[in-house]
Amino acid sequence: MSDTSTSQTERSAFRSIDAATGLAVGNPIAVHGPADVEAACVAADAAFDAYRATGNDARADFLERIGDEIVALGDDLIVTAMRESGLPRARLEGERGRTVGQLKLFAGVVRRGGWMGLRIEPALPDRAPLPRPDLRLRMIPLGPVAVFGASNFPLAFSTAGGDTASALAAGCPVVVKGHPAHPATGAMVAGAIDAAVAACGLPKGVFSHLVGPGNDLGSALVQDPRIAAVGFTGSRAGGLALVKLAQGREVPIPVYAEMSSINPVVLLPEALKARGAALGTAFVGSLTMGAGQFCTNPGLVLAVEGDGLDAFVSAAATALPEAPAATMLTGGIHAAYEQGIAALASHAAVKEISRGKVGEGVAQGQAAFFETTAAQFLSDKALGHEVFGASSLLVRCTSEDELHAVLRAAEGQLTATIQMDAGDADMASRLIPLLERKAGRILANGWPTGVEVAHAMVHGGPFPATSDGRTTSVGSLAIDRFLRPVSYQNLLPELLPEVLRDGTTAPRLIDGVPAN
Amino acid sequence: MSDTSTSQTERSAFRSIDAATGLAVGNPIAVHGPADVEAACVAADAAFDAYRATGNDARADFLERIGDEIVALGDDLIVTAMRESGLPRARLEGERGRTVGQLKLFAGVVRRGGWMGLRIEPALPDRAPLPRPDLRLRMIPLGPVAVFGASNFPLAFSTAGGDTASALAAGCPVVVKGHPAHPATGAMVAGAIDAAVAACGLPKGVFSHLVGPGNDLGSALVQDPRIAAVGFTGSRAGGLALVKLAQGREVPIPVYAEMSSINPVVLLPEALKARGAALGTAFVGSLTMGAGQFCTNPGLVLAVEGDGLDAFVSAAATALPEAPAATMLTGGIHAAYEQGIAALASHAAVKEISRGKVGEGVAQGQAAFFETTAAQFLSDKALGHEVFGASSLLVRCTSEDELHAVLRAAEGQLTATIQMDAGDADMASRLIPLLERKAGRILANGWPTGVEVAHAMVHGGPFPATSDGRTTSVGSLAIDRFLRPVSYQNLLPELLPEVLRDGTTAPRLIDGVPAN
């Protein structure tokens, strides 16, 4: 890089920001440029064959070692993440546990070996009219993966988060584009991964971490011919921009972008009658958790007019003004949130139910709850767009048919929630087929804001919740995003991958039937 | 439609063509228009929930019934397909067997239930710090699928071919855009599927068949908002056009396009020394089979200069002139083939090794074998493009390094073949990691033109062999293309899909571990 004062200014312009004060702290952070992107991708590509050849145990050990190294960063990591994200200590300590647990979950998946999808069909030399060849199949990793960390989970969905963990588990080297909202946190976690790479004797190119404040770094990364897939969590505009770049390459690549969702919550009549007020209070808890900065925040509430809905609204209207304003992740997110709720507040068809406490810091978000009618909601698509933060819209429906019509018109979602009592079962059973077509996760009598890291979790859903509804970005199924099948026909046993040779004990199908 | 003489002319212009004579036969075929596309998609969407709710046994019975109905069409089907495709009786009888076998394979997969990908994590109410919810996951079908039949497999990869069978197996209604090169064959097969739909008491919208000579029908189909995925086998231009349309939709959808591949065959030194001449003769057999009209036709042969290569070339040069010219599928395919081999023949860096017999019919293709050097091949990308038909190019390499360089520069492929003897094992082991990154199937000491319909088959590969290298279009793994995961959290047992309730005996993971 040149040493002119202009470039010095540009480089020093990138600083870690204290979310609560909006002020820069710490030393200027060197911005990576195109040459760094290329070097990271060249190293990742060069490391790919050696890394994917590691055995399942060695790769699992590596994942667990990353977890150990993150824990070894101690309280410094928590303090740094608190400063950069504005999130409280308990939340970040929990998130660290989640990050480490996620790495362990994938270590277990890698050790068990089901991820390899082994299939064996031995030769049938005497089959008529033609002999059957020996066919053996396994899943192999796609190649180096570009990961874009999320701002709202500076640990669990950033540098060593779900995308990184699942890509490394699959055998893909990872190049992280660190989120500029928490560069110091990202650098500490990247250091932990580097330490694990070294401790496990892996090539350095298995992991790289690039930082910079603008979009050019990410654009260059997605367009590098060595990158084979992209994981992203963030805004719809950001995700769609990456998808477009990936599709425009000479060799297009998959982009797994988790983008936007308003997570409809359907309040069924019997539940409202029995516990409308309690639901209203609990709803506010889910709405305002983490300043509403969850992908699964309940941004849309649906109910048919009837007994208990007033009690729900009135309890929410009572609880919300008590909800403290909370520091949002960045000034940009706060500004977009303010704009979003201002648009709702001034919308002719929308009525304000209540607001949370007014913020005092520079980037504190004030929670907001609005209402409209189904007819109005159906006539203006903009009312269905996500306002990232603690904002939600109640849509009053006049009938079950209208409720279904609103859901049919809704975009793809990460989650759909049903609040129901026993007497609502028939209505719920009519809803479920519709919700299955709209969302990746359907939950009953809870709130969508808790996302368990588990084998049976789906944190995904039809477009535009994600760019690829065939997958999940949380939970062990996420590893499948970074794999593709290869079939081996009549290869000499010594040339086959060891796990596909006769006598293997790995989980496999033989002639289509599971063998043990 | 209007009844003017112009539209009558347009409609009567679409006729079944006898491939051998180029003449139209039979009655004019009514061309479907935009209203038919919409009606088929509306019916498919309306049938979706009922069809996906069928149990595994009922759905498997339906797939088998389609096979029975196809067999019941008797010899008329074979005669019609022979006339329209120019393919010989034995090949089409074999293809019918393959089509029926494919439906049976998927019936078995559906009955066994592994396709549902069930995962269960029971609630842990006492877990600290937070209880674990009850989480259950299954794969559900994407929705109505548009299938574009291939011209080169009028039975096994067309109306009731692999894409249709796997989509129906997944629980997706199918709308087929029939291939205009075999409209009468397509209509007969569509009739067999309709009969199976009726016999099994399924909604009519489960299957529709649309025909027309132009591209507008297919464009409208891919853009219909009710279509959730596309299966296609054909040219690269055709596949990429569909991908672009699918990506430009308000809700983009996946396109599984199997497009183009030149299927490198690597002749290793010891194999050449031991049996160069025999390999040359066998190669010509694979090259000219079915007039070279296989996606897996060996269009590229690679060898390091050395003993035995001359024997290979000379045996091929002797065998090829004896290879009879064969009627190609359509006049258009024949014209493109003639253009492709003319371009190679006149290329300054390409030398002709030999040609097959000159054709006598209107659309008979003359086989052709050319050679060039690795240096020349690397300097002109056009030499790596597919010429669909019985044309192949030998690339002479001066070293193993140069052989690797050619393969690294090659585009993604469906297959890669190694001809080897025991003494070639080291060289083969250095090749395999490279071939894994380039192809969906790696085979030894055979020819790529046989594609077994099996659980361990991959007929897929990195772009541009297909538009999505994470999948296969042949074999039971193809069902996964049309599925997406849904997670159910804390649902009352009676609201869960039956296969996810306690006591289910379907194949599943419990807490990540296979249960029986």
Coordinates of N, CA and C in Angstrom, one line a residue, chain A residues 492 494-495, chain B residues 268 270 400 404 420-433:
Chain A
L492 N -10.0 -48.9 -7.7 CA -9.2 -49.8 -6.8 C -9.4 -49.4 -5.4
E494 N -7.5 -49.3 -2.9 CA -6.5 -48.4 -2.3 C -6.6 -46.9 -2.8
L495 N -7.3 -46.7 -3.9 CA -7.5 -45.4 -4.4 C -8.8 -44.7 -3.8
Chain B
L268 N -3.5 -43.4 -18.6 CA -2.2 -43.4 -17.8 C -1.2 -44.3 -18.5
E270 N 1.1 -46.8 -17.9 CA 1.2 -48.2 -17.9 C 0.0 -48.9 -18.6
E400 N 3.4 -35.0 -16.6 CA 2.3 -35.1 -15.7 C 1.9 -33.7 -15.2
H404 N -1.9 -32.1 -15.4 CA -2.6 -31.5 -14.2 C -3.0 -30.1 -14.6
M420 N -6.1 -47.1 -16.2 CA -4.9 -47.3 -15.5 C -4.6 -48.8 -15.3
D421 N -3.3 -49.1 -15.1 CA -2.9 -50.4 -14.7 C -2.3 -50.2 -13.3
A422 N -1.9 -51.4 -12.7 CA -1.4 -51.3 -11.3 C -0.3 -50.3 -11.1
G423 N 0.6 -50.3 -12.1 CA 1.8 -49.4 -12.0 C 1.5 -48.0 -12.1
D424 N 0.2 -47.6 -12.5 CA -0.2 -46.2 -12.5 C -0.8 -45.7 -11.2
A425 N -0.8 -46.5 -10.2 CA -1.5 -46.2 -9.0 C -1.1 -44.9 -8.4
D426 N 0.3 -44.6 -8.3 CA 0.7 -43.4 -7.7 C 0.3 -42.2 -8.5
M427 N 0.4 -42.3 -9.8 CA -0.1 -41.2 -10.7 C -1.6 -40.9 -10.5
A428 N -2.3 -42.0 -10.4 CA -3.8 -41.9 -10.2 C -4.1 -41.3 -8.9
S429 N -3.3 -41.6 -7.8 CA -3.7 -41.1 -6.5 C -3.4 -39.6 -6.5
R430 N -2.4 -39.1 -7.3 CA -2.2 -37.6 -7.4 C -3.3 -37.0 -8.2
L431 N -3.9 -37.7 -9.1 CA -5.0 -37.1 -10.0 C -6.3 -37.0 -9.2
I432 N -6.6 -37.9 -8.3 CA -8.0 -38.0 -7.8 C -8.4 -36.8 -7.1
P433 N -7.6 -36.2 -6.2 CA -8.0 -34.9 -5.5 C -8.4 -33.8 -6.5

